């Protein structure tokens, strides 16, 4: 299979490249950067340039894979490559859904309105932008030549967001001599993480097999308590796990999901609970294979603090206030 990957220098793009090369496929990456996987051909281009696709638009491709979030980039790629590619794989997101309050939504659930602009003005338009990208792909290639994949929370080695790496890291690096770790008191809340390696491998297999349609690509749902247990076991943590009530955490300006001063993966807003509950049954029926969560979390214990989560000082201060006698 001849694959044209639009990108290939960032996390998921590199994993897709690696999976395709390992499977014996030929990969060309069209990208601004130069950090592509060894064995892939690099064509340097800026997708904001109207002539960006000229170097590859005279070749024939079995599949084009795109991970962009900018509708203008996707529209221009579709226009330039539809005559030259058999099919188009677009990596979208579960953020396209109109609501995350309901659990178990499948791919037929309502989506947000598409973004009219060619580029997002802010990350608040992310879901709308991805809807516009999806529509451009299906409109240009047709449903039978399009594969739209909507991942949920992606984790695993290389996760720069820190969402999947914080808990294994924190349990391996307690902030205090007692070894206590602050966790949210939400044991029954759902959690779902798909390993980037499983996602990339399935994208490549689906492309090679001519799979078409729209699929949620999410991890299997476990409770937050189970996710934290697996992370704790991976780190070999033996200290106390100190649970703080959600309202107490919010009052102390600790938020959920991701970012600084957060407790990642936990959701501090009940209206978002369904983000961990989108059904992956259609994807699994189409061949999506998921490794054990223990393998994913066991492979992400990094030496430095991830981008998300509490600093040592923040956690110690919170533990001291929650437990005045000391952790």
PDB file of C-alpha atoms in Angstrom:
ATOM      1  CA  UNK A   1       0.000   0.000   0.000  1.00  0.00           C
ATOM      2  CA  UNK A   2       1.221   3.497  -0.876  1.00  0.00           C
ATOM      3  CA  UNK A   3       0.249   5.816   1.971  1.00  0.00           C
ATOM      4  CA  UNK A   4       0.440   9.601   1.906  1.00  0.00           C
ATOM      5  CA  UNK A   5       0.387  10.862   5.470  1.00  0.00           C
ATOM      6  CA  UNK A   6      -0.369  14.553   5.844  1.00  0.00           C
ATOM      7  CA  UNK A   7       1.824  15.199   8.856  1.00  0.00           C
ATOM      8  CA  UNK A   8       3.877  12.473  10.459  1.00  0.00           C
ATOM      9  CA  UNK A   9       6.161  14.511  12.714  1.00  0.00           C
ATOM     10  CA  UNK A  10       4.000  14.524  15.856  1.00  0.00           C
ATOM     11  CA  UNK A  11       2.864  11.812  18.240  1.00  0.00           C
ATOM     12  CA  UNK A  12       0.014   9.983  16.485  1.00  0.00           C
ATOM     13  CA  UNK A  13       1.403  10.660  13.006  1.00  0.00           C
ATOM     14  CA  UNK A  14       4.701   9.073  13.938  1.00  0.00           C
ATOM     15  CA  UNK A  15       2.935   6.028  15.363  1.00  0.00           C
ATOM     16  CA  UNK A  16       0.877   5.642  12.186  1.00  0.00           C
ATOM     17  CA  UNK A  17       4.064   5.872  10.130  1.00  0.00           C
ATOM     18  CA  UNK A  18       5.812   3.310  12.299  1.00  0.00           C
ATOM     19  CA  UNK A  19       2.877   0.895  12.135  1.00  0.00           C
ATOM     20  CA  UNK A  20       2.608   1.222   8.363  1.00  0.00           C
ATOM     21  CA  UNK A  21       6.322   0.672   7.826  1.00  0.00           C
ATOM     22  CA  UNK A  22       6.317  -2.320  10.176  1.00  0.00           C
ATOM     23  CA  UNK A  23       3.488  -3.793   8.100  1.00  0.00           C
ATOM     24  CA  UNK A  24       5.548  -3.430   4.912  1.00  0.00           C
ATOM     25  CA  UNK A  25       3.767  -0.425   3.430  1.00  0.00           C
ATOM     26  CA  UNK A  26       5.353   2.551   1.669  1.00  0.00           C
ATOM     27  CA  UNK A  27       4.878   5.841   3.521  1.00  0.00           C
ATOM     28  CA  UNK A  28       5.361   9.410   2.340  1.00  0.00           C
ATOM     29  CA  UNK A  29       4.949  12.188   4.920  1.00  0.00           C
ATOM     30  CA  UNK A  30       4.014  15.660   3.695  1.00  0.00           C
ATOM     31  CA  UNK A  31       4.951  17.969   6.546  1.00  0.00           C
ATOM     32  CA  UNK A  32       6.558  21.247   7.522  1.00  0.00           C
ATOM     33  CA  UNK A  33       8.922  19.562   9.962  1.00  0.00           C
ATOM     34  CA  UNK A  34      11.660  17.018   9.408  1.00  0.00           C
ATOM     35  CA  UNK A  35      11.250  14.597  12.339  1.00  0.00           C
ATOM     36  CA  UNK A  36       9.742  11.643  10.512  1.00  0.00           C
ATOM     37  CA  UNK A  37      10.305   7.979  11.281  1.00  0.00           C
ATOM     38  CA  UNK A  38      13.310   6.415   9.579  1.00  0.00           C
ATOM     39  CA  UNK A  39      12.190   4.618   6.449  1.00  0.00           C
ATOM     40  CA  UNK A  40       9.503   7.131   5.513  1.00  0.00           C
ATOM     41  CA  UNK A  41       9.936   9.532   2.613  1.00  0.00           C
ATOM     42  CA  UNK A  42       9.623  13.193   3.571  1.00  0.00           C
ATOM     43  CA  UNK A  43       8.107  15.857   1.323  1.00  0.00           C
ATOM     44  CA  UNK A  44       8.435  19.232   3.031  1.00  0.00           C
ATOM     45  CA  UNK A  45       5.494  21.556   2.520  1.00  0.00           C
ATOM     46  CA  UNK A  46       3.376  24.060   4.403  1.00  0.00           C
ATOM     47  CA  UNK A  47      -0.303  23.199   4.066  1.00  0.00           C
ATOM     48  CA  UNK A  48      -1.205  26.880   4.203  1.00  0.00           C
ATOM     49  CA  UNK A  49       0.561  27.257   0.848  1.00  0.00           C
ATOM     50  CA  UNK A  50      -1.858  26.791  -2.095  1.00  0.00           C
ATOM     51  CA  UNK A  51       0.877  24.828  -3.896  1.00  0.00           C
ATOM     52  CA  UNK A  52       1.554  22.526  -0.932  1.00  0.00           C
ATOM     53  CA  UNK A  53       0.254  19.398  -2.649  1.00  0.00           C
ATOM     54  CA  UNK A  54       1.934  19.968  -6.009  1.00  0.00           C
ATOM     55  CA  UNK A  55       4.864  17.604  -5.233  1.00  0.00           C
ATOM     56  CA  UNK A  56       2.499  14.688  -4.497  1.00  0.00           C
ATOM     57  CA  UNK A  57      -0.548  15.470  -6.645  1.00  0.00           C
ATOM     58  CA  UNK A  58       1.007  13.855  -9.726  1.00  0.00           C
ATOM     59  CA  UNK A  59       1.439  10.506  -7.976  1.00  0.00           C
ATOM     60  CA  UNK A  60      -1.146   7.809  -7.335  1.00  0.00           C
ATOM     61  CA  UNK A  61      -1.934   6.890  -3.726  1.00  0.00           C
ATOM     62  CA  UNK A  62      -3.779   3.969  -2.219  1.00  0.00           C
ATOM     63  CA  UNK A  63      -4.684   6.045   0.806  1.00  0.00           C
ATOM     64  CA  UNK A  64      -4.289   9.535   2.218  1.00  0.00           C
ATOM     65  CA  UNK A  65      -4.281   9.853   6.024  1.00  0.00           C
ATOM     66  CA  UNK A  66      -4.935  13.232   7.622  1.00  0.00           C
ATOM     67  CA  UNK A  67      -4.966  14.263  11.277  1.00  0.00           C
ATOM     68  CA  UNK A  68      -5.494  18.015  10.808  1.00  0.00           C
ATOM     69  CA  UNK A  69      -7.872  20.093  12.898  1.00  0.00           C
ATOM     70  CA  UNK A  70      -8.068  22.977  10.414  1.00  0.00           C
ATOM     71  CA  UNK A  71     -10.970  22.727   7.931  1.00  0.00           C
ATOM     72  CA  UNK A  72      -9.189  24.791   5.289  1.00  0.00           C
ATOM     73  CA  UNK A  73      -6.261  22.384   5.244  1.00  0.00           C
ATOM     74  CA  UNK A  74      -8.538  19.386   4.880  1.00  0.00           C
ATOM     75  CA  UNK A  75     -10.656  21.004   2.163  1.00  0.00           C
ATOM     76  CA  UNK A  76      -7.571  21.844   0.122  1.00  0.00           C
ATOM     77  CA  UNK A  77      -6.158  18.338   0.574  1.00  0.00           C
ATOM     78  CA  UNK A  78      -9.418  16.744  -0.566  1.00  0.00           C
ATOM     79  CA  UNK A  79      -9.619  18.986  -3.633  1.00  0.00           C
ATOM     80  CA  UNK A  80      -6.030  18.278  -4.645  1.00  0.00           C
ATOM     81  CA  UNK A  81      -5.899  14.559  -3.904  1.00  0.00           C
ATOM     82  CA  UNK A  82      -9.379  13.157  -4.626  1.00  0.00           C
ATOM     83  CA  UNK A  83      -8.399  12.454  -8.269  1.00  0.00           C
ATOM     84  CA  UNK A  84      -5.153  10.812  -7.163  1.00  0.00           C
ATOM     85  CA  UNK A  85      -6.093   8.700  -4.147  1.00  0.00           C
ATOM     86  CA  UNK A  86      -8.286   5.644  -3.789  1.00  0.00           C
ATOM     87  CA  UNK A  87      -9.432   6.571  -0.306  1.00  0.00           C
ATOM     88  CA  UNK A  88      -9.069   9.103   2.483  1.00  0.00           C
ATOM     89  CA  UNK A  89      -8.693   8.327   6.196  1.00  0.00           C
ATOM     90  CA  UNK A  90      -9.449  11.218   8.521  1.00  0.00           C
ATOM     91  CA  UNK A  91      -8.622  11.088  12.220  1.00  0.00           C
ATOM     92  CA  UNK A  92     -11.313  13.123  13.945  1.00  0.00           C
ATOM     93  CA  UNK A  93     -12.330  13.097  17.624  1.00  0.00           C
ATOM     94  CA  UNK A  94     -15.189  12.223  19.958  1.00  0.00           C
ATOM     95  CA  UNK A  95     -15.281  15.958  20.683  1.00  0.00           C
ATOM     96  CA  UNK A  96     -17.500  16.294  17.594  1.00  0.00           C
ATOM     97  CA  UNK A  97     -20.550  15.103  19.541  1.00  0.00           C
ATOM     98  CA  UNK A  98     -23.122  17.680  20.520  1.00  0.00           C
ATOM     99  CA  UNK A  99     -23.259  16.497  24.124  1.00  0.00           C
ATOM    100  CA  UNK A 100     -21.198  14.343  26.465  1.00  0.00           C
ATOM    101  CA  UNK A 101     -23.830  14.168  29.171  1.00  0.00           C
ATOM    102  CA  UNK A 102     -25.270  10.867  27.935  1.00  0.00           C
ATOM    103  CA  UNK A 103     -23.520   7.538  28.236  1.00  0.00           C
ATOM    104  CA  UNK A 104     -22.984   4.929  25.541  1.00  0.00           C
ATOM    105  CA  UNK A 105     -23.461   7.151  22.491  1.00  0.00           C
ATOM    106  CA  UNK A 106     -22.572   5.530  19.194  1.00  0.00           C
ATOM    107  CA  UNK A 107     -21.526   7.068  15.910  1.00  0.00           C
ATOM    108  CA  UNK A 108     -25.094   8.039  14.994  1.00  0.00           C
ATOM    109  CA  UNK A 109     -25.381  10.534  17.860  1.00  0.00           C
ATOM    110  CA  UNK A 110     -25.865  14.202  16.902  1.00  0.00           C
ATOM    111  CA  UNK A 111     -22.741  16.254  16.275  1.00  0.00           C
ATOM    112  CA  UNK A 112     -21.907  19.905  16.685  1.00  0.00           C
ATOM    113  CA  UNK A 113     -22.472  22.407  13.890  1.00  0.00           C
ATOM    114  CA  UNK A 114     -19.503  22.582  11.501  1.00  0.00           C
ATOM    115  CA  UNK A 115     -17.104  25.492  11.686  1.00  0.00           C
ATOM    116  CA  UNK A 116     -17.545  27.811   8.703  1.00  0.00           C
ATOM    117  CA  UNK A 117     -14.058  29.284   8.906  1.00  0.00           C
ATOM    118  CA  UNK A 118     -10.944  27.663   7.459  1.00  0.00           C
ATOM    119  CA  UNK A 119      -9.134  27.817  10.807  1.00  0.00           C
ATOM    120  CA  UNK A 120     -10.056  27.712  14.476  1.00  0.00           C
ATOM    121  CA  UNK A 121      -9.962  30.955  16.396  1.00  0.00           C
ATOM    122  CA  UNK A 122      -9.501  29.044  19.673  1.00  0.00           C
ATOM    123  CA  UNK A 123      -9.535  25.508  21.059  1.00  0.00           C
ATOM    124  CA  UNK A 124     -13.185  26.043  22.019  1.00  0.00           C
ATOM    125  CA  UNK A 125     -13.937  25.555  18.310  1.00  0.00           C
ATOM    126  CA  UNK A 126     -12.060  22.250  18.135  1.00  0.00           C
ATOM    127  CA  UNK A 127     -15.106  19.992  17.928  1.00  0.00           C
ATOM    128  CA  UNK A 128     -16.838  22.244  15.397  1.00  0.00           C
ATOM    129  CA  UNK A 129     -13.669  22.331  13.288  1.00  0.00           C
ATOM    130  CA  UNK A 130     -13.363  18.567  13.232  1.00  0.00           C
ATOM    131  CA  UNK A 131     -17.002  18.259  12.128  1.00  0.00           C
ATOM    132  CA  UNK A 132     -16.220  20.547   9.192  1.00  0.00           C
ATOM    133  CA  UNK A 133     -13.175  18.423   8.358  1.00  0.00           C
ATOM    134  CA  UNK A 134     -15.254  15.233   8.406  1.00  0.00           C
ATOM    135  CA  UNK A 135     -17.835  16.767   6.091  1.00  0.00           C
ATOM    136  CA  UNK A 136     -15.142  17.906   3.660  1.00  0.00           C
ATOM    137  CA  UNK A 137     -13.695  14.397   3.455  1.00  0.00           C
ATOM    138  CA  UNK A 138     -17.004  12.597   2.974  1.00  0.00           C
ATOM    139  CA  UNK A 139     -18.223  15.280   0.570  1.00  0.00           C
ATOM    140  CA  UNK A 140     -15.105  15.051  -1.581  1.00  0.00           C
ATOM    141  CA  UNK A 141     -14.348  11.338  -1.512  1.00  0.00           C
ATOM    142  CA  UNK A 142     -17.814   9.929  -0.911  1.00  0.00           C
ATOM    143  CA  UNK A 143     -18.870   7.628   1.907  1.00  0.00           C
ATOM    144  CA  UNK A 144     -17.476   4.527   0.195  1.00  0.00           C
ATOM    145  CA  UNK A 145     -13.980   5.972  -0.126  1.00  0.00           C
ATOM    146  CA  UNK A 146     -13.812   7.618   3.298  1.00  0.00           C
ATOM    147  CA  UNK A 147     -12.859   6.334   6.735  1.00  0.00           C
ATOM    148  CA  UNK A 148     -13.525   8.712   9.637  1.00  0.00           C
ATOM    149  CA  UNK A 149     -12.108   7.682  12.993  1.00  0.00           C
ATOM    150  CA  UNK A 150     -13.172   9.435  16.191  1.00  0.00           C
ATOM    151  CA  UNK A 151     -10.728   8.672  18.998  1.00  0.00           C
ATOM    152  CA  UNK A 152     -11.486   9.308  22.611  1.00  0.00           C
ATOM    153  CA  UNK A 153      -8.737   9.950  25.141  1.00  0.00           C
ATOM    154  CA  UNK A 154      -5.455   8.749  23.622  1.00  0.00           C
ATOM    155  CA  UNK A 155      -2.664   7.609  25.920  1.00  0.00           C
ATOM    156  CA  UNK A 156       0.514   5.623  25.959  1.00  0.00           C
ATOM    157  CA  UNK A 157       4.188   6.279  25.266  1.00  0.00           C
ATOM    158  CA  UNK A 158       4.865   9.772  23.975  1.00  0.00           C
ATOM    159  CA  UNK A 159       1.753  11.348  25.501  1.00  0.00           C
ATOM    160  CA  UNK A 160       2.819  14.964  25.747  1.00  0.00           C
ATOM    161  CA  UNK A 161      -0.484  16.045  27.297  1.00  0.00           C
ATOM    162  CA  UNK A 162       0.274  14.188  30.514  1.00  0.00           C
ATOM    163  CA  UNK A 163      -3.256  12.851  30.765  1.00  0.00           C
ATOM    164  CA  UNK A 164      -2.253   9.187  30.724  1.00  0.00           C
ATOM    165  CA  UNK A 165       1.204   9.665  32.235  1.00  0.00           C
ATOM    166  CA  UNK A 166       0.448  11.674  35.375  1.00  0.00           C
ATOM    167  CA  UNK A 167      -0.967   8.934  37.564  1.00  0.00           C
ATOM    168  CA  UNK A 168       1.778   6.332  36.959  1.00  0.00           C
ATOM    169  CA  UNK A 169       4.345   9.109  37.446  1.00  0.00           C
ATOM    170  CA  UNK A 170       2.739  10.446  40.613  1.00  0.00           C
ATOM    171  CA  UNK A 171       2.428   7.013  42.213  1.00  0.00           C
ATOM    172  CA  UNK A 172       6.076   6.394  41.342  1.00  0.00           C
ATOM    173  CA  UNK A 173       7.111   9.834  42.659  1.00  0.00           C
ATOM    174  CA  UNK A 174       5.110  10.785  45.781  1.00  0.00           C
ATOM    175  CA  UNK A 175       5.512  14.393  46.818  1.00  0.00           C
ATOM    176  CA  UNK A 176       5.971  13.667  50.519  1.00  0.00           C
ATOM    177  CA  UNK A 177       7.963  11.411  52.834  1.00  0.00           C
ATOM    178  CA  UNK A 178       4.870   9.455  53.850  1.00  0.00           C
ATOM    179  CA  UNK A 179       4.302   8.483  50.241  1.00  0.00           C
ATOM    180  CA  UNK A 180       0.685   9.693  50.205  1.00  0.00           C
ATOM    181  CA  UNK A 181      -0.926  10.533  46.870  1.00  0.00           C
ATOM    182  CA  UNK A 182      -3.947  12.803  46.473  1.00  0.00           C
ATOM    183  CA  UNK A 183      -6.731  11.326  44.351  1.00  0.00           C
ATOM    184  CA  UNK A 184     -10.304  12.448  43.603  1.00  0.00           C
ATOM    185  CA  UNK A 185     -13.065  10.782  45.595  1.00  0.00           C
ATOM    186  CA  UNK A 186     -14.914   9.565  42.509  1.00  0.00           C
ATOM    187  CA  UNK A 187     -14.296   5.809  42.422  1.00  0.00           C
ATOM    188  CA  UNK A 188     -17.312   4.980  40.268  1.00  0.00           C
ATOM    189  CA  UNK A 189     -16.679   7.623  37.642  1.00  0.00           C
ATOM    190  CA  UNK A 190     -15.832   6.077  34.233  1.00  0.00           C
ATOM    191  CA  UNK A 191     -12.437   6.237  32.544  1.00  0.00           C
ATOM    192  CA  UNK A 192     -11.400   5.105  29.072  1.00  0.00           C
ATOM    193  CA  UNK A 193      -7.999   5.405  27.386  1.00  0.00           C
ATOM    194  CA  UNK A 194      -6.975   4.047  23.997  1.00  0.00           C
ATOM    195  CA  UNK A 195      -3.300   3.267  23.556  1.00  0.00           C
ATOM    196  CA  UNK A 196      -1.799   5.309  20.707  1.00  0.00           C
ATOM    197  CA  UNK A 197      -0.115   2.157  19.403  1.00  0.00           C
ATOM    198  CA  UNK A 198      -3.422   0.286  19.154  1.00  0.00           C
ATOM    199  CA  UNK A 199      -5.063   3.249  17.438  1.00  0.00           C
ATOM    200  CA  UNK A 200      -2.269   3.625  14.897  1.00  0.00           C
ATOM    201  CA  UNK A 201      -2.146  -0.087  14.125  1.00  0.00           C
ATOM    202  CA  UNK A 202      -5.903  -0.217  13.516  1.00  0.00           C
ATOM    203  CA  UNK A 203      -5.816   2.879  11.295  1.00  0.00           C
ATOM    204  CA  UNK A 204      -3.204   1.186   9.109  1.00  0.00           C
ATOM    205  CA  UNK A 205      -5.063  -2.134   8.981  1.00  0.00           C
ATOM    206  CA  UNK A 206      -8.346  -0.404   8.228  1.00  0.00           C
ATOM    207  CA  UNK A 207      -6.774   1.622   5.432  1.00  0.00           C
ATOM    208  CA  UNK A 208      -5.171  -1.463   3.888  1.00  0.00           C
ATOM    209  CA  UNK A 209      -8.433  -3.412   4.094  1.00  0.00           C
ATOM    210  CA  UNK A 210     -10.481  -0.654   2.448  1.00  0.00           C
ATOM    211  CA  UNK A 211     -12.595  -0.041   5.531  1.00  0.00           C
ATOM    212  CA  UNK A 212     -15.081   2.811   5.198  1.00  0.00           C
ATOM    213  CA  UNK A 213     -17.538   4.515   7.509  1.00  0.00           C
ATOM    214  CA  UNK A 214     -17.402   6.386  10.804  1.00  0.00           C
ATOM    215  CA  UNK A 215     -16.023   4.748  13.951  1.00  0.00           C
ATOM    216  CA  UNK A 216     -15.464   5.706  17.573  1.00  0.00           C
ATOM    217  CA  UNK A 217     -11.977   4.525  18.539  1.00  0.00           C
ATOM    218  CA  UNK A 218     -11.997   4.521  22.320  1.00  0.00           C
ATOM    219  CA  UNK A 219     -10.594   2.384  25.078  1.00  0.00           C
ATOM    220  CA  UNK A 220     -12.744   0.017  27.071  1.00  0.00           C
ATOM    221  CA  UNK A 221     -14.470   1.665  30.022  1.00  0.00           C
ATOM    222  CA  UNK A 222     -13.256   0.989  33.550  1.00  0.00           C
ATOM    223  CA  UNK A 223     -14.005   2.827  36.761  1.00  0.00           C
ATOM    224  CA  UNK A 224     -11.665   5.601  37.834  1.00  0.00           C
ATOM    225  CA  UNK A 225     -10.867   3.482  40.892  1.00  0.00           C
ATOM    226  CA  UNK A 226      -9.700   0.671  38.608  1.00  0.00           C
ATOM    227  CA  UNK A 227      -7.657   3.044  36.451  1.00  0.00           C
ATOM    228  CA  UNK A 228      -5.899   4.395  39.546  1.00  0.00           C
ATOM    229  CA  UNK A 229      -5.347   0.875  40.897  1.00  0.00           C
ATOM    230  CA  UNK A 230      -3.668  -0.166  37.652  1.00  0.00           C
ATOM    231  CA  UNK A 231      -1.494   2.961  37.675  1.00  0.00           C
ATOM    232  CA  UNK A 232      -0.585   2.359  41.310  1.00  0.00           C
ATOM    233  CA  UNK A 233       0.334  -1.269  40.657  1.00  0.00           C
ATOM    234  CA  UNK A 234       2.459  -0.263  37.665  1.00  0.00           C
ATOM    235  CA  UNK A 235       4.391   2.161  39.858  1.00  0.00           C
ATOM    236  CA  UNK A 236       4.707  -0.198  42.819  1.00  0.00           C
ATOM    237  CA  UNK A 237       3.188   2.403  45.138  1.00  0.00           C
ATOM    238  CA  UNK A 238       2.640   1.354  48.765  1.00  0.00           C
ATOM    239  CA  UNK A 239       1.666   4.625  50.415  1.00  0.00           C
ATOM    240  CA  UNK A 240      -1.799   5.937  51.143  1.00  0.00           C
ATOM    241  CA  UNK A 241      -4.161   7.097  48.414  1.00  0.00           C
ATOM    242  CA  UNK A 242      -5.936  10.073  49.987  1.00  0.00           C
ATOM    243  CA  UNK A 243      -9.323  10.758  48.419  1.00  0.00           C
ATOM    244  CA  UNK A 244     -10.553  14.340  48.317  1.00  0.00           C
ATOM    245  CA  UNK A 245     -14.231  15.184  47.653  1.00  0.00           C
ATOM    246  CA  UNK A 246     -14.957  16.758  44.286  1.00  0.00           C
ATOM    247  CA  UNK A 247     -16.434  19.931  45.761  1.00  0.00           C
ATOM    248  CA  UNK A 248     -13.379  20.355  48.012  1.00  0.00           C
ATOM    249  CA  UNK A 249     -11.043  20.016  45.023  1.00  0.00           C
ATOM    250  CA  UNK A 250     -13.034  22.517  42.968  1.00  0.00           C
ATOM    251  CA  UNK A 251     -13.074  24.957  45.889  1.00  0.00           C
ATOM    252  CA  UNK A 252      -9.286  24.655  45.998  1.00  0.00           C
ATOM    253  CA  UNK A 253      -9.028  25.368  42.261  1.00  0.00           C
ATOM    254  CA  UNK A 254      -8.090  21.831  41.259  1.00  0.00           C
ATOM    255  CA  UNK A 255      -9.747  20.849  38.008  1.00  0.00           C
ATOM    256  CA  UNK A 256     -10.144  17.627  36.088  1.00  0.00           C
ATOM    257  CA  UNK A 257      -9.233  16.150  32.715  1.00  0.00           C
ATOM    258  CA  UNK A 258      -5.842  17.741  31.930  1.00  0.00           C
ATOM    259  CA  UNK A 259      -3.509  20.691  32.329  1.00  0.00           C
ATOM    260  CA  UNK A 260      -1.671  22.351  35.215  1.00  0.00           C
ATOM    261  CA  UNK A 261      -3.167  22.003  38.711  1.00  0.00           C
ATOM    262  CA  UNK A 262      -5.383  19.159  37.614  1.00  0.00           C
ATOM    263  CA  UNK A 263      -6.114  15.573  38.549  1.00  0.00           C
ATOM    264  CA  UNK A 264      -6.114  14.128  35.032  1.00  0.00           C
ATOM    265  CA  UNK A 265      -8.827  11.892  33.575  1.00  0.00           C
ATOM    266  CA  UNK A 266     -11.161  12.702  36.490  1.00  0.00           C
ATOM    267  CA  UNK A 267     -14.083  14.877  35.374  1.00  0.00           C
ATOM    268  CA  UNK A 268     -15.104  17.706  37.675  1.00  0.00           C
ATOM    269  CA  UNK A 269     -18.242  18.475  35.628  1.00  0.00           C
ATOM    270  CA  UNK A 270     -21.005  15.857  35.478  1.00  0.00           C
ATOM    271  CA  UNK A 271     -22.075  17.263  32.105  1.00  0.00           C
ATOM    272  CA  UNK A 272     -18.894  15.761  30.605  1.00  0.00           C
ATOM    273  CA  UNK A 273     -19.283  12.266  32.023  1.00  0.00           C
ATOM    274  CA  UNK A 274     -20.141  10.742  28.657  1.00  0.00           C
ATOM    275  CA  UNK A 275     -16.773  11.638  27.157  1.00  0.00           C
ATOM    276  CA  UNK A 276     -15.487   8.378  28.629  1.00  0.00           C
ATOM    277  CA  UNK A 277     -18.560   6.408  27.570  1.00  0.00           C
ATOM    278  CA  UNK A 278     -18.790   6.617  23.778  1.00  0.00           C
ATOM    279  CA  UNK A 279     -19.411   3.146  22.398  1.00  0.00           C
ATOM    280  CA  UNK A 280     -16.475   1.414  20.692  1.00  0.00           C
ATOM    281  CA  UNK A 281     -18.464  -1.656  19.659  1.00  0.00           C
ATOM    282  CA  UNK A 282     -18.546  -0.755  15.966  1.00  0.00           C
ATOM    283  CA  UNK A 283     -14.769  -0.312  15.862  1.00  0.00           C
ATOM    284  CA  UNK A 284     -14.114  -3.535  17.755  1.00  0.00           C
ATOM    285  CA  UNK A 285     -16.386  -5.389  15.362  1.00  0.00           C
ATOM    286  CA  UNK A 286     -14.255  -3.912  12.557  1.00  0.00           C
ATOM    287  CA  UNK A 287     -11.042  -5.236  14.055  1.00  0.00           C
ATOM    288  CA  UNK A 288      -9.912  -2.725  16.694  1.00  0.00           C
ATOM    289  CA  UNK A 289      -7.723  -4.587  19.183  1.00  0.00           C
ATOM    290  CA  UNK A 290      -6.998  -3.126  22.618  1.00  0.00           C
ATOM    291  CA  UNK A 291      -4.082  -4.095  24.824  1.00  0.00           C
ATOM    292  CA  UNK A 292      -4.525  -4.331  28.607  1.00  0.00           C
ATOM    293  CA  UNK A 293      -4.590  -1.023  30.464  1.00  0.00           C
ATOM    294  CA  UNK A 294      -1.780  -2.371  32.638  1.00  0.00           C
ATOM    295  CA  UNK A 295       0.507  -2.464  29.612  1.00  0.00           C
ATOM    296  CA  UNK A 296      -0.358   1.082  28.555  1.00  0.00           C
ATOM    297  CA  UNK A 297       0.162   2.569  32.012  1.00  0.00           C
ATOM    298  CA  UNK A 298       3.182   0.420  32.718  1.00  0.00           C
ATOM    299  CA  UNK A 299       4.883   1.838  29.631  1.00  0.00           C
ATOM    300  CA  UNK A 300       4.432   5.505  30.535  1.00  0.00           C
ATOM    301  CA  UNK A 301       6.279   5.972  33.818  1.00  0.00           C
ATOM    302  CA  UNK A 302       8.406   8.934  32.802  1.00  0.00           C
ATOM    303  CA  UNK A 303      11.238  10.493  34.854  1.00  0.00           C
ATOM    304  CA  UNK A 304       9.979  14.078  34.771  1.00  0.00           C
ATOM    305  CA  UNK A 305       6.640  15.510  35.838  1.00  0.00           C
ATOM    306  CA  UNK A 306       4.110  15.360  32.982  1.00  0.00           C
ATOM    307  CA  UNK A 307       2.486  18.483  31.574  1.00  0.00           C
ATOM    308  CA  UNK A 308      -0.740  17.728  33.454  1.00  0.00           C
ATOM    309  CA  UNK A 309      -1.332  17.275  37.158  1.00  0.00           C
ATOM    310  CA  UNK A 310      -0.239  18.761  40.438  1.00  0.00           C
ATOM    311  CA  UNK A 311       3.285  19.850  41.210  1.00  0.00           C
ATOM    312  CA  UNK A 312       4.913  18.393  44.320  1.00  0.00           C
ATOM    313  CA  UNK A 313       4.387  21.664  46.159  1.00  0.00           C
ATOM    314  CA  UNK A 314       0.739  21.879  45.162  1.00  0.00           C
ATOM    315  CA  UNK A 315       0.038  18.339  46.267  1.00  0.00           C
ATOM    316  CA  UNK A 316       1.829  18.753  49.596  1.00  0.00           C
ATOM    317  CA  UNK A 317      -0.108  21.937  50.334  1.00  0.00           C
ATOM    318  CA  UNK A 318      -3.420  20.299  49.499  1.00  0.00           C
ATOM    319  CA  UNK A 319      -2.643  17.210  51.572  1.00  0.00           C
ATOM    320  CA  UNK A 320      -1.627  19.393  54.518  1.00  0.00           C
ATOM    321  CA  UNK A 321      -4.946  21.221  54.398  1.00  0.00           C
ATOM    322  CA  UNK A 322      -6.989  18.068  53.852  1.00  0.00           C
ATOM    323  CA  UNK A 323      -5.111  16.183  56.568  1.00  0.00           C
ATOM    324  CA  UNK A 324      -3.972  18.777  59.130  1.00  0.00           C
ATOM    325  CA  UNK A 325      -2.123  16.117  61.092  1.00  0.00           C
ATOM    326  CA  UNK A 326       0.039  15.423  58.056  1.00  0.00           C
ATOM    327  CA  UNK A 327      -0.020  12.908  55.226  1.00  0.00           C
TER     328      UNK A 327
END
